[in-house]
């Protein structure tokens, strides 16, 4: 029996066209076995060694960008995936390639749900960029569709696979004792908001990159949120006529007592030394962990260029004897785990439930989606009230009875108006 996993990639921009496309190029040439020990799945190295991976199609919004991605892939591998473009190119792919195994989704944040549901509807597994979707209701739809068909929806939560974070999860969080409070920050370059993304007004810095950290914290403690508050600012992008938040800060309180601040922006000036600024720290009852993901002690400068840092752990090129490069790092690891789960289901008869511990699941991402959904509502209300001189008093509460937006400014209309239910099930 031919052991092939056929993948189609929708979205080949800054992230899909780089990390996904390069990872799939290495899979196309050499398979997945060489990546497995990095994610603790090396016991399947021999089983998976014969599995072939084929990038069957790549799709983007415009024909030119689809052709570009197609040409890059051919240069790297000798194999030419079919190129699709348009507003819903996943429909064409799913129609034309009935034996597709995996749809990889790297479209803009607000355009994940449609391709994910289309794929699941056709019995195709999914690897999706974060955030999985933007509302808890969409998350439920995705999970129900995946469960109904026994399909994998693996979310690209690569921060879980950063070696420093694995050490925190498996060792240090036990040493520092019960978590008390912490901060996680991810500050993106101004260029992404003013140049790269055409969709900043349909997202915001917390929806865009906050899930990296909310997911990481969930992977450490498996503790659900009980409440949050959120504020955002609009002072920089507005200068360029862009009606989007510059920065968003969200404080989440978790069942285990941890109070965590998430700080995100996409307005870091180009003079900053690294690609992004990021890190997190947690204070526990018996200690503290600090992890600077941006400056890990590696820095250089040279004549004609200023001081620079780089994150060699995310992805790096490892030169092969033939002069080409293997692409490895935690940025690839989070794709590897989802594909390993798909291989177990397709070739080894495993169930969706049995493979769930292998990869960041849709069910786990639902927690992050609940946070970005509620934070967006709270942030907008607080933004309005702050501008009216009423302070930022709006919060959200999560409980067994669902999600409530708590707005004391509605007190005049009675208690029921203060607690507005947006979701009626436990998260
Ligand atoms: N995991 C990470 O660290 C990471 C980093 C950056 C971006 N992302 C995520 O990846 C996704 C894409 O981000 P990006 O930085 O590549 O954005 P981008 O704007 O550079 O690229 C978006 C891509 O989607 C395509 N697209 C847009 N509308 C489409 C449609 N209707 N059908 C098919 N393709 C369409 C565009 O042609 C483009 O190829 C976002 O969800 C983002 O949050 C993840």
XYZ file of N, CA and C in Angstrom, residues 187-347:
483
model
N 5.698 41.539 21.366
C 5.605 42.846 20.721
C 6.134 42.715 19.303
N 5.241 42.927 18.360
C 5.541 42.679 16.945
C 6.016 43.966 16.270
N 6.731 43.818 15.149
C 7.197 45.018 14.446
C 6.057 45.823 13.820
N 6.267 47.133 13.768
C 5.298 48.042 13.145
C 5.004 47.622 11.709
N 6.012 47.116 11.047
C 5.891 46.739 9.633
C 4.735 45.754 9.386
N 4.506 44.812 10.317
C 3.429 43.847 10.064
C 2.073 44.550 10.004
N 1.916 45.574 10.855
C 0.610 46.256 10.899
C 0.451 47.267 9.768
N 1.560 47.891 9.355
C 1.423 48.956 8.347
C 1.711 48.468 6.929
N 2.417 47.335 6.800
C 2.802 46.874 5.463
C 2.353 45.459 5.145
N 2.789 44.501 5.966
C 2.601 43.088 5.629
C 1.125 42.683 5.602
N 0.402 42.988 6.663
C -0.980 42.499 6.770
C -1.956 43.498 6.178
N -2.849 42.977 5.352
C -3.932 43.828 4.854
C -5.131 43.708 5.788
N -5.008 42.892 6.843
C -6.180 42.529 7.639
C -6.103 42.989 9.085
N -5.233 43.980 9.394
C -5.086 44.378 10.802
C -6.397 44.891 11.398
N -7.229 45.533 10.550
C -8.487 46.076 11.102
C -9.479 44.960 11.444
N -9.232 43.741 10.957
C -10.107 42.601 11.291
C -9.540 41.766 12.432
N -8.419 42.197 13.006
C -7.855 41.468 14.133
C -7.344 42.503 15.134
N -6.520 42.099 16.043
C -5.922 43.021 17.017
C -4.724 42.293 17.608
N -3.828 43.015 18.279
C -2.594 42.361 18.735
C -2.814 41.185 19.685
N -3.848 41.226 20.518
C -4.055 40.087 21.438
C -4.622 38.886 20.688
N -5.577 39.111 19.770
C -6.116 37.983 19.006
C -5.018 37.360 18.145
N -4.152 38.218 17.620
C -3.117 37.760 16.703
C -2.047 36.936 17.423
N -1.466 37.486 18.473
C -0.361 36.757 19.109
C -0.598 36.344 20.570
N -1.666 36.869 21.185
C -1.959 36.468 22.566
C -2.127 34.961 22.743
N -2.787 34.267 21.781
C -2.998 32.821 21.963
C -1.713 32.020 22.159
N -0.584 32.537 21.625
C 0.682 31.827 21.871
C 0.876 31.633 23.372
N 0.640 32.725 24.109
C 0.942 32.684 25.543
C -0.185 32.074 26.345
N -1.436 32.374 25.962
C -2.534 31.772 26.741
C -2.466 30.253 26.599
N -2.113 29.785 25.403
C -1.994 28.334 25.201
C -0.833 27.767 26.008
N 0.274 28.506 26.036
C 1.433 28.004 26.786
C 1.095 27.867 28.271
N 0.447 28.895 28.812
C 0.089 28.853 30.231
C -0.870 27.681 30.478
N -1.797 27.463 29.548
C -2.718 26.323 29.710
C -1.936 25.000 29.651
N -0.937 24.950 28.779
C -0.166 23.701 28.671
C 0.651 23.445 29.936
N 1.002 24.501 30.678
C 1.725 24.305 31.940
C 0.795 23.786 33.042
N -0.369 24.445 33.175
C -1.166 24.258 34.395
C -2.514 23.580 34.188
N -2.981 23.509 32.952
C -4.314 22.944 32.658
C -5.389 23.551 33.546
N -5.263 24.851 33.771
C -6.225 25.555 34.616
C -7.027 26.514 33.746
N -8.341 26.519 33.959
C -9.192 27.345 33.103
C -9.323 28.768 33.655
N -9.628 29.735 32.772
C -9.817 31.107 33.252
C -11.120 31.252 34.020
N -11.126 32.168 34.996
C -12.377 32.495 35.694
C -12.824 33.925 35.396
N -11.869 34.803 35.048
C -12.262 36.178 34.719
C -11.134 36.859 33.955
N -11.496 37.979 33.307
C -10.461 38.781 32.652
C -10.898 40.226 32.587
N -9.912 41.101 32.395
C -10.205 42.460 31.976
C -9.235 42.823 30.856
N -9.619 43.796 30.031
C -8.802 44.101 28.855
C -8.938 45.574 28.489
N -7.804 46.157 28.066
C -7.824 47.510 27.510
C -6.943 47.539 26.268
N -7.203 48.522 25.405
C -6.384 48.674 24.199
C -6.200 50.143 23.890
N -5.179 50.448 23.061
C -4.894 51.838 22.713
C -4.837 52.005 21.198
N -5.213 53.199 20.732
C -5.147 53.516 19.292
C -4.500 54.882 19.143
N -3.161 54.915 19.067
C -2.480 56.213 18.935
C -1.471 56.229 17.802
N -0.948 55.065 17.436
C 0.104 55.043 16.427
C -0.437 54.699 15.029
N -1.169 53.602 14.918
C -1.623 53.170 13.575
C -2.595 54.168 12.977
N -3.324 54.850 13.842
C -4.293 55.825 13.369
C -3.608 56.930 12.561
N -2.337 57.189 12.919
C -1.559 58.196 12.167
C -1.426 57.797 10.707
N -1.414 56.497 10.439
C -1.319 55.996 9.058
C -2.700 55.686 8.491
N -3.734 56.152 9.171
C -5.101 55.928 8.667
C -5.590 54.514 8.901
N -4.899 53.760 9.781
C -5.309 52.369 10.041
C -6.128 52.341 11.331
N -7.379 51.891 11.215
C -8.291 51.939 12.376
C -8.204 50.628 13.160
N -7.056 50.407 13.756
C -6.856 49.163 14.519
C -6.166 49.512 15.836
N -6.275 48.594 16.802
C -5.572 48.797 18.070
C -4.062 48.682 17.852
N -3.310 49.580 18.491
C -1.846 49.469 18.498
C -1.421 48.344 19.422
N -2.080 48.297 20.566
C -1.642 47.411 21.645
C -2.865 47.011 22.462
N -2.811 45.833 23.036
C -3.888 45.355 23.903
C -3.248 44.693 25.121
N -3.791 44.994 26.308
C -3.330 44.321 27.524
C -4.525 43.615 28.167
N -4.305 42.353 28.483
C -5.376 41.536 29.048
C -4.858 40.901 30.335
N -5.621 41.010 31.424
C -5.253 40.293 32.650
C -6.255 39.184 32.876
N -5.740 37.953 32.965
C -6.618 36.800 33.134
C -6.359 36.173 34.497
N -7.449 35.866 35.202
C -7.344 35.128 36.476
C -7.779 33.694 36.208
N -6.972 32.756 36.689
C -7.232 31.341 36.424
C -7.733 30.636 37.684
N -8.379 29.474 37.466
C -8.927 28.690 38.588
C -7.878 28.378 39.644
N -6.626 28.195 39.204
C -5.585 27.820 40.168
C -5.027 29.016 40.931
N -5.609 30.220 40.718
C -5.178 31.395 41.474
C -4.169 32.253 40.737
N -3.627 31.766 39.615
C -2.652 32.548 38.849
C -3.337 33.765 38.218
N -2.713 34.929 38.395
C -3.187 36.144 37.722
C -2.118 36.530 36.714
N -2.482 36.476 35.442
C -1.467 36.601 34.382
C -1.796 37.786 33.490
N -0.795 38.616 33.235
C -0.954 39.753 32.322
C -0.385 39.399 30.954
N -1.176 39.641 29.914
C -0.726 39.399 28.545
C -0.629 40.754 27.842
N 0.582 41.110 27.405
C 0.809 42.420 26.774
C 1.219 42.194 25.320
N 0.469 42.761 24.402
C 0.794 42.572 22.981
C 0.683 43.895 22.225
N 1.603 44.084 21.282
C 1.443 45.212 20.350
C 1.993 44.820 18.995
N 1.687 45.634 17.983
C 2.316 45.476 16.667
C 2.789 46.823 16.169
N 3.466 47.574 17.062
C 3.960 48.911 16.696
C 5.424 49.108 17.081
N 6.174 48.023 17.231
C 7.585 48.167 17.616
C 8.369 48.767 16.441
N 9.064 49.890 16.656
C 9.763 50.545 15.539
C 10.875 49.658 14.975
N 11.241 49.884 13.705
C 12.236 49.013 13.049
C 13.616 49.085 13.685
N 13.861 50.117 14.510
C 15.171 50.230 15.151
C 15.379 49.157 16.214
N 14.322 48.443 16.619
C 14.474 47.409 17.645
C 15.455 46.336 17.169
N 16.215 45.753 18.104
C 17.333 44.862 17.735
C 16.913 43.484 17.212
N 15.688 43.011 17.547
C 15.302 41.645 17.162
C 14.071 41.642 16.283
N 13.716 40.479 15.735
C 12.513 40.395 14.899
C 11.244 40.717 15.689
N 11.136 40.198 16.920
C 10.021 40.551 17.810
C 10.582 40.614 19.225
N 9.850 41.265 20.132
C 10.247 41.243 21.543
C 9.289 40.309 22.268
N 9.814 39.345 23.004
C 8.903 38.383 23.622
C 9.550 37.675 24.811
N 8.686 37.309 25.747
C 9.162 36.570 26.900
C 8.037 36.406 27.915
N 8.324 35.666 28.982
C 7.329 35.572 30.044
C 8.010 35.288 31.370
N 7.306 35.621 32.437
C 7.812 35.295 33.767
C 6.639 34.964 34.675
N 6.894 34.033 35.592
C 5.857 33.620 36.540
C 6.478 33.584 37.933
N 5.795 34.221 38.873
C 6.205 34.165 40.281
C 5.353 33.103 40.957
N 6.012 32.168 41.637
C 5.296 31.148 42.381
C 5.469 31.360 43.875
N 4.761 30.569 44.662
C 4.861 30.702 46.113
C 6.279 30.403 46.600
N 7.049 29.630 45.810
C 8.390 29.222 46.254
C 9.486 29.561 45.256
N 9.242 30.495 44.359
C 10.294 30.832 43.416
C 9.750 31.556 42.218
N 10.597 31.731 41.219
C 10.216 32.501 40.039
C 10.922 31.947 38.823
N 10.277 31.982 37.679
C 10.944 31.658 36.422
C 10.856 32.865 35.505
N 11.981 33.188 34.857
C 12.026 34.267 33.873
C 12.534 33.686 32.570
N 11.884 33.982 31.486
C 12.326 33.453 30.196
C 12.238 34.554 29.151
N 13.411 35.082 28.782
C 13.456 36.106 27.732
C 13.650 35.378 26.412
N 12.627 35.366 25.596
C 12.713 34.624 24.330
C 13.402 35.424 23.250
N 13.528 36.710 23.483
C 14.093 37.568 22.451
C 15.606 37.636 22.591
N 16.060 38.063 23.754
C 17.496 38.154 23.982
C 17.936 36.982 24.845
N 18.460 35.957 24.181
C 18.885 34.762 24.924
C 20.395 34.754 25.106
N 20.988 35.951 25.010
C 22.433 36.040 25.194
C 23.187 35.973 23.886
N 22.456 36.045 22.768
C 23.096 35.956 21.455
C 22.884 37.281 20.733
N 23.990 37.974 20.443
C 23.867 39.314 19.871
C 25.125 39.620 19.066
N 24.978 40.335 17.989
C 26.154 40.748 17.216
C 25.908 42.089 16.577
N 27.004 42.725 16.171
C 26.927 43.956 15.385
C 28.137 43.993 14.485
N 28.028 44.731 13.433
C 29.143 44.858 12.505
C 29.057 46.203 11.808
N 30.195 46.590 11.198
C 30.235 47.881 10.541
C 29.131 47.946 9.497
N 28.396 49.020 9.512
C 27.314 49.183 8.533
C 25.991 48.643 9.039
N 26.006 47.947 10.153
C 24.736 47.450 10.704
C 24.777 47.580 12.218
N 23.576 47.761 12.788
C 23.524 47.990 14.228
C 23.450 46.649 14.973
N 23.356 46.757 16.274
C 23.286 45.577 17.123
C 22.026 44.758 16.803
N 22.188 43.440 16.702
C 21.079 42.566 16.309
C 21.017 41.345 17.209
N 19.809 40.793 17.374
C 19.666 39.486 18.010
C 18.902 38.585 17.045
N 18.962 37.285 17.264
C 18.084 36.399 16.495
C 17.703 35.220 17.379
N 16.582 34.610 17.033
C 16.091 33.463 17.797
C 16.423 32.202 17.001
N 17.534 31.580 17.327
C 17.968 30.405 16.557
C 17.231 29.134 16.954
N 16.322 29.267 17.902
C 15.563 28.090 18.331
C 14.263 27.915 17.546
N 13.721 29.018 17.036
C 12.418 28.949 16.363
C 12.529 28.113 15.086
N 13.297 28.592 14.125
C 13.663 27.733 12.989
C 15.103 28.076 12.648
N 15.833 27.115 12.176
C 17.200 27.382 11.733
C 17.550 26.470 10.568
N 18.509 26.922 9.790
C 18.992 26.139 8.657
C 20.204 25.348 9.111
N 20.149 24.050 8.936
C 21.299 23.209 9.276
C 21.868 22.698 7.948
N 23.092 23.105 7.667
C 23.659 22.798 6.348
C 23.892 21.302 6.191
N 23.403 20.788 5.073
C 23.648 19.372 4.750
C 24.948 19.272 3.949
N 25.510 18.077 3.882
C 26.760 17.945 3.123
C 26.622 18.396 1.674
N 25.412 18.309 1.097
C 25.259 18.714 -0.309
C 25.041 20.216 -0.465
N 25.115 20.950 0.651
C 24.996 22.406 0.565
C 23.569 22.902 0.769
N 22.542 22.053 0.656
C 21.177 22.476 0.975
C 21.032 22.462 2.508
N 19.869 22.910 2.964
C 19.714 23.042 4.420
C 18.494 22.309 4.933
N 18.682 21.614 6.048
C 17.531 21.067 6.773
C 16.918 22.208 7.579
N 15.603 22.167 7.735
C 14.864 23.240 8.412
C 14.338 22.655 9.712
N 14.901 23.072 10.827
C 14.487 22.507 12.117
C 14.267 23.613 13.137
N 13.540 23.273 14.192
C 13.291 24.226 15.267
C 11.902 24.006 15.819
N 11.608 24.740 16.907
C 10.284 24.507 17.501
C 9.169 24.998 16.593
N 9.500 25.900 15.637
C 8.490 26.340 14.662
C 8.040 25.218 13.747
N 8.909 24.254 13.525
C 8.555 23.082 12.712
C 7.943 21.998 13.607
N 8.415 21.919 14.845
C 7.964 20.845 15.744
C 6.445 20.815 15.885
N 5.821 22.011 15.954
C 4.376 22.037 16.184
C 3.607 21.564 14.946
N 4.229 21.595 13.771
C 3.602 21.001 12.575
C 3.849 19.487 12.574
N 5.041 19.093 12.987
C 5.393 17.671 13.029
C 4.401 16.875 13.883
N 4.054 17.420 15.061
C 3.202 16.641 15.969
C 1.814 16.400 15.380
N 1.265 17.412 14.699
C -0.052 17.245 14.080
C -0.005 16.207 12.973
N 1.063 16.258 12.178
C 1.178 15.291 11.079
C 1.443 13.880 11.614
N 2.174 13.792 12.719
C 2.392 12.474 13.337
C 1.049 11.887 13.770
N 0.192 12.733 14.338
C -1.141 12.252 14.761
C -1.937 11.765 13.544
N -1.858 12.519 12.454
C -2.577 12.109 11.229
C -2.037 10.758 10.732
N -0.733 10.587 10.776
C -0.143 9.299 10.355
C -0.663 8.152 11.229
N -0.736 8.392 12.532
C -1.230 7.325 13.426
C -2.664 6.959 13.080
N -3.486 7.966 12.768
C -4.885 7.700 12.426
C -4.962 6.989 11.079
N -4.218 7.498 10.088
C -4.365 6.953 8.731
C -3.714 5.571 8.576
N -2.544 5.394 9.141
C -1.811 4.152 8.854
C -1.854 3.134 9.992
